[in-house]
């Protein structure tokens, strides 16, 4: 019985690690795909933002 519990516990831990890794990969992919044309994007490329773009909008 202990052997079965040990295997089940190991399986649950491995499954948790796989799920955590998969979600972080998806989040990283989303960030790299859609994190452009922000203040940092323009500063990194030493470009002024297009006319009419205001990054100092205060959203509450």
mmCIF file of C-alpha atoms in Angstrom, residues 10-50:
data_model
loop_
_atom_site.group_PDB
_atom_site.id
_atom_site.type_symbol
_atom_site.label_atom_id
_atom_site.label_comp_id
_atom_site.label_asym_id
_atom_site.label_seq_id
_atom_site.Cartn_x
_atom_site.Cartn_y
_atom_site.Cartn_z
ATOM 1 C CA UNK A 10 5.142 11.220 -7.243
ATOM 2 C CA UNK A 11 2.726 11.251 -10.175
ATOM 3 C CA UNK A 12 0.784 14.173 -8.691
ATOM 4 C CA UNK A 13 3.993 16.138 -8.078
ATOM 5 C CA UNK A 14 5.224 15.490 -11.635
ATOM 6 C CA UNK A 15 1.847 16.459 -13.059
ATOM 7 C CA UNK A 16 1.881 19.681 -11.028
ATOM 8 C CA UNK A 17 5.353 20.550 -12.316
ATOM 9 C CA UNK A 18 4.296 19.898 -15.921
ATOM 10 C CA UNK A 19 1.154 22.017 -15.558
ATOM 11 C CA UNK A 20 3.105 24.870 -13.937
ATOM 12 C CA UNK A 21 5.734 24.757 -16.705
ATOM 13 C CA UNK A 22 3.109 24.694 -19.443
ATOM 14 C CA UNK A 23 1.245 27.694 -18.061
ATOM 15 C CA UNK A 24 4.443 29.702 -17.655
ATOM 16 C CA UNK A 25 5.446 28.876 -21.249
ATOM 17 C CA UNK A 26 2.071 30.073 -22.523
ATOM 18 C CA UNK A 27 2.333 33.275 -20.474
ATOM 19 C CA UNK A 28 5.872 33.913 -21.705
ATOM 20 C CA UNK A 29 4.828 33.370 -25.327
ATOM 21 C CA UNK A 30 1.872 35.735 -24.920
ATOM 22 C CA UNK A 31 4.063 38.410 -23.334
ATOM 23 C CA UNK A 32 6.705 38.244 -26.059
ATOM 24 C CA UNK A 33 4.105 38.248 -28.827
ATOM 25 C CA UNK A 34 1.947 41.121 -27.589
ATOM 26 C CA UNK A 35 4.367 43.282 -25.561
ATOM 27 C CA UNK A 36 5.229 45.713 -28.310
ATOM 28 C CA UNK A 37 4.457 49.305 -29.044
ATOM 29 C CA UNK A 38 4.640 50.254 -25.398
ATOM 30 C CA UNK A 39 6.753 52.983 -23.871
ATOM 31 C CA UNK A 40 9.655 50.556 -23.363
ATOM 32 C CA UNK A 41 9.402 49.288 -26.935
ATOM 33 C CA UNK A 42 9.903 52.794 -28.329
ATOM 34 C CA UNK A 43 12.602 53.687 -25.795
ATOM 35 C CA UNK A 44 14.561 50.531 -26.608
ATOM 36 C CA UNK A 45 14.535 51.390 -30.303
ATOM 37 C CA UNK A 46 15.221 55.108 -29.668
ATOM 38 C CA UNK A 47 12.089 56.044 -31.580
ATOM 39 C CA UNK A 48 9.477 58.623 -30.659
ATOM 40 C CA UNK A 49 5.959 57.246 -30.314
ATOM 41 C CA UNK A 50 3.585 58.000 -33.191
#
